Coordinates of C-alpha atoms in Angstrom, one line a residue:
G1 CA 37.4 40.9 -22.0
H2 CA 35.0 40.4 -25.1
V3 CA 35.6 36.6 -24.9
G4 CA 33.7 35.2 -28.0
G5 CA 35.0 32.0 -27.8
Q6 CA 37.8 29.9 -25.6
F7 CA 38.6 26.3 -25.3
W8 CA 38.1 24.6 -22.3
S9 CA 41.1 22.4 -21.1
V10 CA 40.5 18.5 -20.2
Y11 CA 43.9 17.6 -18.2
I12 CA 44.6 14.9 -15.9
P13 CA 47.7 14.9 -14.6
A14 CA 50.3 12.7 -16.8
D15 CA 50.9 10.4 -13.7
A16 CA 47.5 9.8 -13.0
P17 CA 45.8 6.3 -12.9
R18 CA 42.5 5.6 -15.3
A19 CA 43.5 8.1 -18.1
V20 CA 40.9 7.7 -20.1
E21 CA 38.0 7.6 -17.5
M22 CA 38.8 10.6 -16.2
T23 CA 39.2 12.4 -19.2
L24 CA 35.9 11.2 -20.1
E25 CA 34.2 12.6 -16.9
E26 CA 36.2 16.0 -17.7
I27 CA 34.4 16.0 -21.4
D28 CA 30.9 15.1 -20.0
I29 CA 31.7 18.0 -17.3
V30 CA 32.7 20.3 -20.0
R31 CA 29.7 19.2 -22.2
R32 CA 26.8 19.0 -19.1
F33 CA 28.2 22.8 -18.1
V34 CA 27.9 24.8 -21.7
A35 CA 24.3 22.8 -21.7
A36 CA 22.9 23.9 -18.5
N37 CA 23.7 27.9 -19.9
P38 CA 22.2 27.6 -23.3
A39 CA 22.2 31.3 -23.1
T40 CA 25.9 32.5 -22.5
F41 CA 27.9 29.3 -23.9
Q42 CA 27.3 27.1 -27.0
L43 CA 29.3 24.1 -27.7
A44 CA 31.6 24.3 -31.2
T45 CA 33.6 22.2 -33.2
T46 CA 34.5 23.9 -36.5
A47 CA 35.3 27.5 -37.2
A48 CA 31.7 28.2 -38.9
D49 CA 30.3 27.0 -35.6
I50 CA 32.5 29.8 -33.8
R51 CA 31.5 32.7 -36.4
R52 CA 27.8 31.6 -35.8
I53 CA 27.9 31.4 -32.0
E54 CA 30.0 34.7 -31.8
K55 CA 27.6 36.0 -34.3
A56 CA 24.7 35.0 -32.0
G57 CA 26.2 36.6 -29.1
R58 CA 27.3 33.5 -27.0
I59 CA 30.8 31.7 -26.1
A60 CA 32.1 29.2 -28.2
S61 CA 32.9 26.3 -26.3
L62 CA 35.5 24.1 -27.8
I63 CA 37.3 21.7 -25.9
G64 CA 41.5 20.4 -26.1
V65 CA 42.4 17.8 -24.9
E66 CA 46.1 18.4 -22.9
G67 CA 48.2 15.5 -22.8
G68 CA 48.6 12.5 -25.7
H69 CA 49.1 10.4 -22.5
Q70 CA 45.4 10.3 -22.2
I71 CA 44.7 7.8 -24.9
D72 CA 46.5 5.7 -23.4
G73 CA 48.1 4.1 -26.2
R74 CA 45.2 4.1 -28.2
L75 CA 44.2 5.6 -32.0
S76 CA 40.6 4.0 -30.7
V77 CA 40.1 6.8 -28.1
L78 CA 41.6 9.5 -30.0
R79 CA 39.2 9.2 -32.8
Q80 CA 36.2 9.0 -29.9
Y81 CA 37.9 12.3 -28.3
R82 CA 37.1 13.7 -31.8
A83 CA 33.6 12.7 -31.5
L84 CA 32.7 13.9 -28.5
G85 CA 34.2 17.0 -29.9
V86 CA 37.8 17.7 -28.8
A87 CA 38.8 20.1 -31.0
Y88 CA 42.9 19.1 -30.4
M89 CA 45.1 17.2 -28.3
T90 CA 48.2 18.2 -27.3
L91 CA 50.9 15.3 -28.1
T92 CA 53.0 15.4 -24.1
H93 CA 51.9 16.9 -21.1
G94 CA 54.4 17.4 -18.4
K95 CA 56.2 13.5 -18.6
S96 CA 57.7 12.1 -21.7
L97 CA 55.9 9.4 -23.8
N98 CA 57.5 6.1 -25.4
W99 CA 55.7 7.8 -28.7
A100 CA 56.6 11.7 -27.9
D101 CA 59.0 13.7 -25.5
S102 CA 58.2 16.4 -23.4
S103 CA 59.9 19.6 -22.7
T104 CA 60.0 18.9 -19.0
D105 CA 61.2 15.5 -18.6
A106 CA 63.9 13.1 -20.5
P107 CA 63.4 12.2 -23.7
R108 CA 62.3 8.1 -24.3
A109 CA 61.0 8.8 -28.7
N110 CA 64.0 11.5 -29.3
G111 CA 61.3 13.5 -31.3
L112 CA 58.4 11.0 -32.4
S113 CA 58.4 7.3 -32.7
D114 CA 56.3 5.1 -35.6
F115 CA 53.6 5.3 -33.3
G116 CA 53.7 8.9 -33.0
R117 CA 53.9 9.8 -36.4
Q118 CA 50.5 7.4 -36.6
V119 CA 49.2 9.5 -34.1
V120 CA 49.8 12.6 -35.8
A121 CA 48.8 11.7 -38.9
E122 CA 45.3 10.3 -37.5
M123 CA 45.0 13.4 -36.1
N124 CA 45.3 15.3 -39.6
R125 CA 42.3 12.4 -40.9
I126 CA 40.2 13.1 -38.1
G127 CA 39.9 17.2 -38.3
M128 CA 41.6 17.3 -34.8
I129 CA 44.7 19.9 -34.5
V130 CA 47.9 18.9 -33.2
D131 CA 49.2 21.0 -30.4
V132 CA 52.6 21.0 -29.7
S133 CA 52.7 23.0 -26.3
H134 CA 54.7 21.0 -23.9
V135 CA 56.9 19.4 -26.2
S136 CA 60.4 18.9 -26.5
D137 CA 62.2 20.6 -29.4
A138 CA 62.8 17.3 -30.9
T139 CA 59.2 16.4 -31.0
M140 CA 58.1 19.8 -32.1
A141 CA 60.2 19.6 -35.2
A142 CA 59.3 16.0 -36.0
A143 CA 55.7 16.9 -35.8
L144 CA 55.8 19.7 -37.9
V145 CA 57.4 17.7 -40.5
A146 CA 54.8 15.0 -40.0
T147 CA 51.5 16.7 -40.7
K148 CA 49.6 17.6 -43.4
A149 CA 47.9 20.6 -41.7
P150 CA 48.2 23.5 -39.3
V151 CA 49.3 23.0 -35.8
I152 CA 48.9 25.1 -33.3
A153 CA 51.2 25.9 -29.6
S154 CA 48.0 26.8 -27.1
H155 CA 50.0 28.0 -24.5
S156 CA 53.8 28.8 -25.2
S157 CA 56.2 32.2 -25.1
A158 CA 58.9 33.1 -26.9
R159 CA 62.3 31.6 -25.3
A160 CA 64.3 34.4 -27.1
I161 CA 62.7 36.5 -24.0
A162 CA 62.2 34.0 -21.2
D163 CA 64.5 31.2 -21.3
A164 CA 62.3 28.6 -20.1
P165 CA 62.1 24.9 -22.0
R166 CA 58.1 25.3 -21.7
N167 CA 58.5 28.1 -24.6
I168 CA 59.5 27.9 -28.2
P169 CA 63.0 28.7 -29.7
D170 CA 63.4 31.4 -33.1
D171 CA 63.7 28.6 -35.7
L172 CA 60.8 26.7 -34.5
L173 CA 58.9 29.7 -34.4
R174 CA 59.6 29.9 -38.0
A175 CA 59.2 26.6 -38.9
I176 CA 55.6 27.4 -37.8
G177 CA 55.2 29.8 -39.1
A178 CA 55.9 28.2 -42.6
N179 CA 53.4 25.6 -41.3
G180 CA 51.1 27.9 -41.4
G181 CA 50.3 27.0 -37.6
V182 CA 49.6 29.4 -34.5
V183 CA 51.8 29.8 -31.2
M184 CA 49.3 31.5 -28.7
V185 CA 51.1 33.0 -25.8
N186 CA 50.8 32.0 -22.5
F187 CA 50.8 34.4 -19.6
Y188 CA 51.9 32.6 -16.9
P189 CA 54.8 34.9 -15.7
S190 CA 57.4 32.3 -15.2
F191 CA 57.2 32.1 -18.8
L192 CA 56.9 35.6 -19.7
S193 CA 59.6 36.8 -17.9
A194 CA 63.4 35.8 -16.7
E195 CA 63.4 37.9 -13.5
W196 CA 60.4 36.4 -12.3
R197 CA 61.2 33.0 -12.8
A198 CA 64.3 33.5 -11.1
W199 CA 62.4 34.8 -8.3
D200 CA 60.2 32.0 -8.2
V201 CA 63.1 28.9 -8.2
A202 CA 64.3 31.4 -4.9
R203 CA 60.8 31.1 -3.4
S204 CA 60.4 27.0 -4.6
A205 CA 63.3 26.2 -2.9
Y206 CA 62.5 27.9 0.3
A207 CA 59.3 26.4 0.2
K208 CA 60.8 23.1 0.3
S209 CA 63.0 23.6 3.3
I210 CA 60.3 24.5 5.2
G211 CA 57.9 21.8 3.8
V212 CA 55.0 23.6 2.8
P213 CA 53.6 23.9 -1.0
A214 CA 55.3 26.4 -3.2
N215 CA 52.4 26.3 -5.6
V216 CA 50.2 28.7 -4.0
Y217 CA 50.4 32.6 -4.5
G218 CA 49.4 36.2 -3.0
A219 CA 46.9 36.0 0.4
K220 CA 46.1 32.1 0.4
S221 CA 50.1 31.0 0.7
P222 CA 51.2 29.6 3.7
A223 CA 52.1 32.4 6.4
P224 CA 55.8 31.3 5.9
L225 CA 55.4 31.8 2.5
V226 CA 53.3 35.4 3.4
A227 CA 56.6 36.7 5.1
W228 CA 59.1 35.2 2.6
D229 CA 57.1 37.7 -0.5
A230 CA 57.3 40.8 1.6
A231 CA 61.1 40.5 2.4
H232 CA 61.6 39.4 -1.5
P233 CA 58.9 41.6 -3.4
E234 CA 57.6 39.6 -6.7
P235 CA 59.4 41.2 -9.7
Q236 CA 56.3 43.4 -11.8
V237 CA 55.0 41.7 -14.9
T238 CA 52.9 43.4 -16.9
A239 CA 50.9 43.8 -20.2
A240 CA 53.8 45.4 -21.6
T241 CA 55.9 42.0 -21.0
V242 CA 53.2 40.3 -22.8
A243 CA 52.7 42.2 -25.3
D244 CA 56.7 41.9 -25.7
H245 CA 56.2 37.9 -26.4
V246 CA 53.5 38.7 -28.7
E247 CA 55.4 41.4 -31.0
H248 CA 58.6 38.6 -30.8
I249 CA 56.5 35.8 -32.2
A250 CA 55.3 38.3 -35.2
K251 CA 58.3 39.2 -36.0
I252 CA 59.8 35.7 -36.4
A253 CA 56.6 33.6 -37.6
G254 CA 54.8 36.8 -38.6
H255 CA 51.6 38.5 -37.6
D256 CA 49.7 35.5 -39.1
H257 CA 51.3 33.2 -36.5
V258 CA 50.2 34.6 -33.5
G259 CA 47.2 33.6 -30.8
I260 CA 46.4 34.2 -27.3
G261 CA 46.6 31.7 -24.8
G262 CA 46.6 33.0 -21.5
D263 CA 46.5 29.3 -19.5
F264 CA 44.2 30.8 -16.7
D265 CA 42.9 27.4 -15.4
G266 CA 47.1 26.0 -15.3
I267 CA 49.3 29.2 -14.0
Q268 CA 47.9 28.9 -10.2
G269 CA 46.5 32.1 -9.8
T270 CA 49.2 33.9 -10.9
G271 CA 49.5 36.3 -13.6
P272 CA 50.3 39.6 -15.1
I273 CA 49.3 42.5 -13.5
G274 CA 45.8 42.9 -14.5
L275 CA 45.6 40.1 -16.7
K276 CA 44.6 37.4 -14.2
G277 CA 41.7 36.6 -16.1
V278 CA 40.0 37.5 -19.4
D279 CA 38.4 40.9 -18.4
G280 CA 42.1 42.3 -18.4
Y281 CA 42.6 41.1 -22.6
P282 CA 41.5 44.5 -23.5
L283 CA 44.8 46.0 -21.2
L284 CA 46.7 44.1 -24.1
F285 CA 45.1 44.8 -26.9
A286 CA 45.1 48.7 -25.4
E287 CA 49.2 48.1 -25.0
L288 CA 49.2 46.7 -29.0
A289 CA 47.7 49.7 -30.1
R290 CA 50.2 52.0 -28.8
R291 CA 52.9 50.0 -30.3
G292 CA 51.6 50.7 -33.6
W293 CA 49.7 47.5 -34.2
S294 CA 46.6 47.9 -36.8
D295 CA 42.5 46.7 -36.2
G296 CA 43.7 44.1 -38.7
D297 CA 46.1 42.7 -36.8
L298 CA 44.6 42.9 -33.7
A299 CA 42.0 40.5 -35.0
K300 CA 44.4 38.1 -36.2
L301 CA 45.8 37.9 -33.0
S302 CA 42.2 37.6 -31.0
G303 CA 41.0 34.8 -33.0
S304 CA 40.8 35.0 -36.8
N305 CA 44.2 33.2 -37.3
V306 CA 43.1 30.1 -34.8
L307 CA 39.9 29.7 -37.0
R308 CA 42.3 29.8 -40.4
V309 CA 44.6 26.9 -38.6
M310 CA 40.8 25.6 -37.9
E311 CA 39.6 25.8 -41.5
R312 CA 42.9 24.4 -42.7
V313 CA 42.6 21.2 -40.4
E314 CA 39.2 20.6 -41.7
A315 CA 39.9 20.8 -45.4
V316 CA 43.1 18.5 -44.7
A317 CA 40.7 16.0 -43.4
K318 CA 38.2 16.3 -46.0
G319 CA 40.5 15.5 -48.3
M320 CA 41.6 12.5 -46.1
A321 CA 38.0 11.4 -45.8
G322 CA 38.6 8.2 -48.4
M323 CA 41.1 7.1 -46.2
P324 CA 40.6 4.4 -43.1
P325 CA 41.3 4.7 -39.9
V326 CA 44.7 3.9 -38.7
D327 CA 45.0 0.4 -36.7
A328 CA 47.6 1.1 -34.4
T329 CA 48.4 0.5 -30.7
D330 CA 51.3 1.7 -28.3
V331 CA 49.4 0.1 -25.3
G332 CA 51.6 0.7 -22.2
S333 CA 53.9 3.6 -23.6
R334 CA 53.0 5.6 -20.4

């Protein structure tokens, strides 16, 4: 797939106990894995690191914490994650917090609370990228107002094409473009295709009715689901489907504001045909080239847009270097 850099997602379920402890365990796993394979991987915390590591023929490895519940309402924890090399944090995952709302849960903060705005401000100060995937529309809009630096949506697609709450509507795509941020297209078929999403809803309902897990696909599915799949063929999602989302985001936000966020560790073994792993990336780039994308725009999509965001986040942090740490907590916010 010609991968030169990637984010390693450090994720703990939003309702799991000991979130900070388990997050530290996962950060340690990433760091040890990278250190054990120095010929292939090297830890990166800055845009300059990524360029240097890629030039040396290795894969730049960045860490992302995928949910604000993982700081347990403590900005001190946020700061320590950054010290350990965490490049971004997603403000929420699948559950709303006292200080920020999830797109897949009832609101509690109605955007961002005062503490939520302090989280964003402290992320700006320490040079951690604000990730707005998973958050509600109101929280996304509030984060864009609060931040002094560009944001990313690390794994989200276009709601105008596939009406999923995890996807981003056009008004917020425009706002992310105006902010200088990047929307990184997710490859989960449910976020790419309305037809696939409807098929999966029906499949999940059947699985629930017979008491088997629904989040297993293909040959590893429980036998009743294999039979159901045979009777209800899975709608095809292809590189062209992904390209439709890429092009829509580029049209609404601009070519400088779209990237790739495949979410391979979170899409449960599914994925577009030929794009179930990074080895399929050339299919997507070939499809976009057929549609007239220039080498320059493909380079932006492949990584230079995200590098630009990182450089701007670093510059904002440098400008805030004289500011003291924010001393605030919202303990019990999970």
